[in-house]
mmCIF file with all atom_site columns, C-alpha atoms in Angstrom:
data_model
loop_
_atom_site.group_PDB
_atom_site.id
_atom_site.type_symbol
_atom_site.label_atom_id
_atom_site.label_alt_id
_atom_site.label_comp_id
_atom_site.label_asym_id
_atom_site.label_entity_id
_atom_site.label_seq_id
_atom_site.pdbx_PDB_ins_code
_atom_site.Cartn_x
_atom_site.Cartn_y
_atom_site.Cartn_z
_atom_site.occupancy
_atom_site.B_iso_or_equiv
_atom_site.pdbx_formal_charge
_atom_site.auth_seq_id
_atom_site.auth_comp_id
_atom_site.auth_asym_id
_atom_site.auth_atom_id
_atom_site.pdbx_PDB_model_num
ATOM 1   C CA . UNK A 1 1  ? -145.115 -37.542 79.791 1.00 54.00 ? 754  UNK A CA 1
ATOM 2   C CA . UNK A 1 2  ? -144.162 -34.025 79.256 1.00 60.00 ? 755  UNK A CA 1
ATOM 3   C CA . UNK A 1 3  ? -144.570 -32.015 82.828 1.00 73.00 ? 756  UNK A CA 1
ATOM 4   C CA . UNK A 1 4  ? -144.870 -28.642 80.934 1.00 91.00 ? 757  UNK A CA 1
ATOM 5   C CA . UNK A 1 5  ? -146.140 -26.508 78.220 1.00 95.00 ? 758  UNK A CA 1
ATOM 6   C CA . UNK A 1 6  ? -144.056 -27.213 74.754 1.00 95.00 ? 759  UNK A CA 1
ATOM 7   C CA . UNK A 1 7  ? -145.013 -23.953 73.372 1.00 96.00 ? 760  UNK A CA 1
ATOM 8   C CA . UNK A 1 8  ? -143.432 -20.499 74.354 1.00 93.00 ? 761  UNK A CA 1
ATOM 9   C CA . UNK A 1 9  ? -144.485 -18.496 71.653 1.00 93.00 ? 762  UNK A CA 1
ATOM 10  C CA . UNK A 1 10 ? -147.037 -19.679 68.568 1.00 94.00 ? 763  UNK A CA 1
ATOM 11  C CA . UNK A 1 11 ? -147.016 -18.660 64.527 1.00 90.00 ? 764  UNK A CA 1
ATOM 12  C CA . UNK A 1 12 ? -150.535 -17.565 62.989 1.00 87.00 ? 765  UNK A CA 1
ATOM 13  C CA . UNK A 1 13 ? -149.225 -17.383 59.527 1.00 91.00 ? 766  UNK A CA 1
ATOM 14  C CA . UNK A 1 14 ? -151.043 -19.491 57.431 1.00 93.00 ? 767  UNK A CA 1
ATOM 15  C CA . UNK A 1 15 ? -148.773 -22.809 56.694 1.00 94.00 ? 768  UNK A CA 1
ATOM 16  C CA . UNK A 1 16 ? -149.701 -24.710 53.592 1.00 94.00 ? 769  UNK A CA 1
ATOM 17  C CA . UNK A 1 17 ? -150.367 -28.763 54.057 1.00 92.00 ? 770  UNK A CA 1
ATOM 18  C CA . UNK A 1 18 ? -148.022 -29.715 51.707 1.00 92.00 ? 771  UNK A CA 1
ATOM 19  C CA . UNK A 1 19 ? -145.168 -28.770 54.074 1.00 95.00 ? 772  UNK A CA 1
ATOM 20  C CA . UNK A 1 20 ? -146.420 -30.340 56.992 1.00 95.00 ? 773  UNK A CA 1
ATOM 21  C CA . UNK A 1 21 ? -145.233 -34.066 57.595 1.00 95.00 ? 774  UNK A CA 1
ATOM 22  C CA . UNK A 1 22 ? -147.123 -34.219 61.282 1.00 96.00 ? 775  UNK A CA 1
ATOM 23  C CA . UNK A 1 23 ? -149.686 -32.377 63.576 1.00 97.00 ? 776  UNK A CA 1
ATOM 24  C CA . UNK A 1 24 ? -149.222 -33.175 67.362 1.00 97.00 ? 777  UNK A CA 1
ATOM 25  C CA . UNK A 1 25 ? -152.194 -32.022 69.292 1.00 96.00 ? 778  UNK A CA 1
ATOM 26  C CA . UNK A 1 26 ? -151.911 -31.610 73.207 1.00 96.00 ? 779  UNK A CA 1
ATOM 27  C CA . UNK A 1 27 ? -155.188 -30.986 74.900 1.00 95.00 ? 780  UNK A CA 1
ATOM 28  C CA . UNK A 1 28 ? -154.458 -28.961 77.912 1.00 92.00 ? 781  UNK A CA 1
ATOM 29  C CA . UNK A 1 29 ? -153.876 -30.820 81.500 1.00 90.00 ? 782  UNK A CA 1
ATOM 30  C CA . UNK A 1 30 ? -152.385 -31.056 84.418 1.00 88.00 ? 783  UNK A CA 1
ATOM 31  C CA . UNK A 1 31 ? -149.103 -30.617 82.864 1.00 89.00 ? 784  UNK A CA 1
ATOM 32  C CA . UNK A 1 32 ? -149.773 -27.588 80.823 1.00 93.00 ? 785  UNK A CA 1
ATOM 33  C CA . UNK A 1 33 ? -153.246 -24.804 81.066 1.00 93.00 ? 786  UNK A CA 1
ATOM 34  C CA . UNK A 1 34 ? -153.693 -24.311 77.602 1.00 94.00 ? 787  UNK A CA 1
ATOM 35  C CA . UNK A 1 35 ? -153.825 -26.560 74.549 1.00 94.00 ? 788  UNK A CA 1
ATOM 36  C CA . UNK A 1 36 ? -150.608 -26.632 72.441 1.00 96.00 ? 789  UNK A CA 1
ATOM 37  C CA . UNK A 1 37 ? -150.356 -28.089 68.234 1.00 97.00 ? 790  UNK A CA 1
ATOM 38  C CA . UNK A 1 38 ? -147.297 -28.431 67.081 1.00 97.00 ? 791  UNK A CA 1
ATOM 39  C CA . UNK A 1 39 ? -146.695 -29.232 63.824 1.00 97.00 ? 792  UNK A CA 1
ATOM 40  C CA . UNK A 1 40 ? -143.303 -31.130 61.997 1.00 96.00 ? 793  UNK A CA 1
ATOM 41  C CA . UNK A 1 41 ? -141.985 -29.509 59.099 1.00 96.00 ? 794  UNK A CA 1
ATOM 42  C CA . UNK A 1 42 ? -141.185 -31.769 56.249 1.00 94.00 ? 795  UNK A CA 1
ATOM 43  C CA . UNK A 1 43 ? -137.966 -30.359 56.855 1.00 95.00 ? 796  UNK A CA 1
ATOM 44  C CA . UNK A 1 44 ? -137.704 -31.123 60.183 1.00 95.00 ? 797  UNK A CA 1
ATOM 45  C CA . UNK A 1 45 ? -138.460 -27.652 61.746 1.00 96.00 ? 798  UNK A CA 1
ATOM 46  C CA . UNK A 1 46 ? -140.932 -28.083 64.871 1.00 97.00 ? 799  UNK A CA 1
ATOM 47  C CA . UNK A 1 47 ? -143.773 -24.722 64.689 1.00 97.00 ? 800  UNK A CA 1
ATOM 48  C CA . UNK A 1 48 ? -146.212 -24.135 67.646 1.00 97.00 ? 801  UNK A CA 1
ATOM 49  C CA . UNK A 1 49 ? -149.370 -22.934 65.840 1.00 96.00 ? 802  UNK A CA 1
ATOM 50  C CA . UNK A 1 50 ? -151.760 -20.591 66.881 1.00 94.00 ? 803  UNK A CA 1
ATOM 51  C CA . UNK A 1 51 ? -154.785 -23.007 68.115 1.00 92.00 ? 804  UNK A CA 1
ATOM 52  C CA . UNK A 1 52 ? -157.397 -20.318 68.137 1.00 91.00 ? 805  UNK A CA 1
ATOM 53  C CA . UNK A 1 53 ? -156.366 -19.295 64.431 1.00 91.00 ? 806  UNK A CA 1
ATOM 54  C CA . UNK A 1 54 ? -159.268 -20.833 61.929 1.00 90.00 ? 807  UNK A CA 1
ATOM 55  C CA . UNK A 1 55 ? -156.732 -21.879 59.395 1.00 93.00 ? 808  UNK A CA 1
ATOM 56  C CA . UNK A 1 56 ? -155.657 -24.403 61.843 1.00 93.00 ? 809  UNK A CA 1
ATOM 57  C CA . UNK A 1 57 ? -158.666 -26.366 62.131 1.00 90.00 ? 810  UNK A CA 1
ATOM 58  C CA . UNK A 1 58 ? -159.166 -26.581 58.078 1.00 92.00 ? 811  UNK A CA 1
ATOM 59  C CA . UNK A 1 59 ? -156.038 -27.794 57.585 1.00 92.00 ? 812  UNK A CA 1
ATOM 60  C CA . UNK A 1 60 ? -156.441 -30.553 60.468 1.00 91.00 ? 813  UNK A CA 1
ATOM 61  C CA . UNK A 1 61 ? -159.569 -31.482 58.804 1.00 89.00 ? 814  UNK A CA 1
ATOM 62  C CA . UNK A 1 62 ? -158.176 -31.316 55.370 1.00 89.00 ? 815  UNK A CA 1
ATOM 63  C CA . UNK A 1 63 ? -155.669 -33.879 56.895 1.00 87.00 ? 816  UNK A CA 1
ATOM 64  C CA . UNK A 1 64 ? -157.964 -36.023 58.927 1.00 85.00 ? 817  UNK A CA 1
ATOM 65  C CA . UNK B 2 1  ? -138.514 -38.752 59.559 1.00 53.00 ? 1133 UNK B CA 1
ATOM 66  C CA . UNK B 2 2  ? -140.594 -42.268 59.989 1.00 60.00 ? 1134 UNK B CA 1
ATOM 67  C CA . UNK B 2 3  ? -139.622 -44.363 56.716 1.00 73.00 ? 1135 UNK B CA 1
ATOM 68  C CA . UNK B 2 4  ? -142.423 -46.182 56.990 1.00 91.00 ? 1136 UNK B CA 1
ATOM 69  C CA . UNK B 2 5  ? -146.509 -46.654 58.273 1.00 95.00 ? 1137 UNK B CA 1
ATOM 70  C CA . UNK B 2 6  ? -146.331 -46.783 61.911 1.00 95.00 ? 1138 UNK B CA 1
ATOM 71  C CA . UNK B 2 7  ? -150.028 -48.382 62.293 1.00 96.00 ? 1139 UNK B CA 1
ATOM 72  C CA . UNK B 2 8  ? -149.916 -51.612 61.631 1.00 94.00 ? 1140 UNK B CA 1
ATOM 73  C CA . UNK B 2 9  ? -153.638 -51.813 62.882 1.00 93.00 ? 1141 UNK B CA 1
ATOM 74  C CA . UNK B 2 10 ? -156.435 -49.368 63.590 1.00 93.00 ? 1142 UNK B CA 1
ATOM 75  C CA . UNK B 2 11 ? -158.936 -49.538 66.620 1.00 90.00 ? 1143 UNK B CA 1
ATOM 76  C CA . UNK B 2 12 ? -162.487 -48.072 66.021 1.00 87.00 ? 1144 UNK B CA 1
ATOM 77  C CA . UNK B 2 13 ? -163.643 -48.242 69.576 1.00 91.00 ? 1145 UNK B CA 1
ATOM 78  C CA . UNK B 2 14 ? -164.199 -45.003 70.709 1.00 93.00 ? 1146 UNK B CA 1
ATOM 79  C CA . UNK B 2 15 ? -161.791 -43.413 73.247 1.00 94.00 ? 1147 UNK B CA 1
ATOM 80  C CA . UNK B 2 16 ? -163.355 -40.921 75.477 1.00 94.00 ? 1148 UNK B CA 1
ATOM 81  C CA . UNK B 2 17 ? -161.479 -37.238 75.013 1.00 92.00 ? 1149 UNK B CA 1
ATOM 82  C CA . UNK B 2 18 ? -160.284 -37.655 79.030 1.00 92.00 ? 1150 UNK B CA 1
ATOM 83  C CA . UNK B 2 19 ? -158.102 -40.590 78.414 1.00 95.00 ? 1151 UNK B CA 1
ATOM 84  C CA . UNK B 2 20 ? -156.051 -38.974 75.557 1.00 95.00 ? 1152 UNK B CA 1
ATOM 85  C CA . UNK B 2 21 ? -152.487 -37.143 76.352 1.00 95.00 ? 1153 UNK B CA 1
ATOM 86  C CA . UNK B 2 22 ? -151.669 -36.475 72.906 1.00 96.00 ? 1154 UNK B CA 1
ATOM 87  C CA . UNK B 2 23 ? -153.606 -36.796 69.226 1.00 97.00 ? 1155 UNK B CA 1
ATOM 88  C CA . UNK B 2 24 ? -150.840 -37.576 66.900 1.00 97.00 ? 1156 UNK B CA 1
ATOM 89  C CA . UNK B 2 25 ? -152.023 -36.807 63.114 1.00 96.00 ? 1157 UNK B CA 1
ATOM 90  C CA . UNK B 2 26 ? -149.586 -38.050 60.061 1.00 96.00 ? 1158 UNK B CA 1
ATOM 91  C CA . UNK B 2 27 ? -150.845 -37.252 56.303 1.00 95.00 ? 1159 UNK B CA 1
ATOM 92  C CA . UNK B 2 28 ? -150.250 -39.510 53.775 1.00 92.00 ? 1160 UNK B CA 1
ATOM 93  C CA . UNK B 2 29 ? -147.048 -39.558 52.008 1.00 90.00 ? 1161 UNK B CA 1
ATOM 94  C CA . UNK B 2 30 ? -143.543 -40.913 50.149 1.00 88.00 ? 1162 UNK B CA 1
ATOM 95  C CA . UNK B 2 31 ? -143.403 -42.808 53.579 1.00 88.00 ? 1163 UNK B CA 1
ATOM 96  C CA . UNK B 2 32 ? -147.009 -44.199 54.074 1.00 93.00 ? 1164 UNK B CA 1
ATOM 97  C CA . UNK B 2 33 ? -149.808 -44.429 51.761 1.00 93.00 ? 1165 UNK B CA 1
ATOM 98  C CA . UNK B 2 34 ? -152.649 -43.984 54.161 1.00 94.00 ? 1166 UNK B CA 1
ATOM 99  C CA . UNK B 2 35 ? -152.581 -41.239 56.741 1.00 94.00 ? 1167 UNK B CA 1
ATOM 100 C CA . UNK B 2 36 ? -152.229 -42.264 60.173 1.00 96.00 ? 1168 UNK B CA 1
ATOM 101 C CA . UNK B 2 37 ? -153.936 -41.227 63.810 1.00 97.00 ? 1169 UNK B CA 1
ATOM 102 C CA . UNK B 2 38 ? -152.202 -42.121 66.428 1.00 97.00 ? 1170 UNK B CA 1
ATOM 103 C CA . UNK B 2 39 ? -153.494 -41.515 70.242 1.00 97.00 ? 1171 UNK B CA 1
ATOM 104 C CA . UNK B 2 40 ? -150.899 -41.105 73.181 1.00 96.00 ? 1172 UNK B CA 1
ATOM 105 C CA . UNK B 2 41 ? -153.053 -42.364 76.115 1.00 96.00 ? 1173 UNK B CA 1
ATOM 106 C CA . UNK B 2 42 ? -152.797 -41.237 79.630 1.00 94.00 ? 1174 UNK B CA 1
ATOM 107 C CA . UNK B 2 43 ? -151.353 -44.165 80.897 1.00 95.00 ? 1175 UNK B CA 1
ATOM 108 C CA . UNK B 2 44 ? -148.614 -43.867 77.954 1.00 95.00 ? 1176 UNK B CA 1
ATOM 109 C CA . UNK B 2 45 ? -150.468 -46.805 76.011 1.00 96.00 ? 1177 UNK B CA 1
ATOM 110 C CA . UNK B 2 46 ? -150.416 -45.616 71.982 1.00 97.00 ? 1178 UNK B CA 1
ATOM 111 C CA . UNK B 2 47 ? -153.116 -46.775 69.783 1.00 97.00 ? 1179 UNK B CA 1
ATOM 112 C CA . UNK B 2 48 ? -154.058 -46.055 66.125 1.00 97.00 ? 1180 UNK B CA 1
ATOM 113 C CA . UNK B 2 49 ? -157.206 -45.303 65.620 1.00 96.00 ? 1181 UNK B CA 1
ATOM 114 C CA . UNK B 2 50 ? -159.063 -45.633 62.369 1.00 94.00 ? 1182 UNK B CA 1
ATOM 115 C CA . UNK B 2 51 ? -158.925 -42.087 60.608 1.00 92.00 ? 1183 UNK B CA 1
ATOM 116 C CA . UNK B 2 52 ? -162.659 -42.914 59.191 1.00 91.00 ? 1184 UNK B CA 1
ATOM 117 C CA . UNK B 2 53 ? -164.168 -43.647 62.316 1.00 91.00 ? 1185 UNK B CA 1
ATOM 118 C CA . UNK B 2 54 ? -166.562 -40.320 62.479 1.00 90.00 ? 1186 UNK B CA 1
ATOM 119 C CA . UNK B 2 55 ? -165.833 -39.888 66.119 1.00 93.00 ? 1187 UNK B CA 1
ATOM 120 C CA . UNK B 2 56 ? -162.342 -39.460 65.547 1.00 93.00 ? 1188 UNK B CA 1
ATOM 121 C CA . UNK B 2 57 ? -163.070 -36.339 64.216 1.00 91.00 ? 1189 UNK B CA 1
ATOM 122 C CA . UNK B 2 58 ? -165.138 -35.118 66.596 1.00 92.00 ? 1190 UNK B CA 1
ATOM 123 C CA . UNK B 2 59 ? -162.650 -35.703 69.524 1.00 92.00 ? 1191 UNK B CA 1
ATOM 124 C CA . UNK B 2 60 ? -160.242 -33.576 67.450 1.00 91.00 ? 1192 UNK B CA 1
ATOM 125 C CA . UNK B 2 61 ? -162.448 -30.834 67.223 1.00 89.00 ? 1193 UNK B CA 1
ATOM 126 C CA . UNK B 2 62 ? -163.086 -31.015 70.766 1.00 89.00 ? 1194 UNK B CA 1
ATOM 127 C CA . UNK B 2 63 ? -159.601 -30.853 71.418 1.00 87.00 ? 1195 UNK B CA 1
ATOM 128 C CA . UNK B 2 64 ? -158.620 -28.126 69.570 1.00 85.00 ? 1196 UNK B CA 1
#
């Protein structure tokens, strides 16, 4: 169990779906006062996104 | 990079929002041919839940 926020900084800039190989959603807790998505680059790269930015809850849907 | 599904079942009880840690969300692709929702619990447990199950969604969008 993670005992801190993942996140120090996050990217608004739109990412496109087809680069994304997973979304990991932390709600916020005891461990961490705000929510944090992170998503995993198909190449491997790890991006904090911005979860306030609308983009981010299309493409989740477009996902889900 | 998973080479492979990692659900190997789906459970489409609901989970109540306060239980969840972490919302794990993995689009289809060369690796799986279904996408795949997997829940971190708060007691560490990890379940798959079934992306079609309606509430699913709405526990996302609470989340985020």
């Amino acid at each position: 169990q993670e005992l801190r926020c993942q996140c120090i900084q996050t990217q608004s800039d739109f990412i496109s779906p087809k680069f994304i190989a997973k979304v990991l959603i932390i709600p916020e807790g005891a461990h961490c006062n705000r929510k944090e998505i992170i998503v995993t680059l198909k190449d491997e790269k790890l991006i904090c996104l911005d979860p306030e930015a609308e983009w981010v809850m299309d493409i989740i849907k477009k996902i889900v």
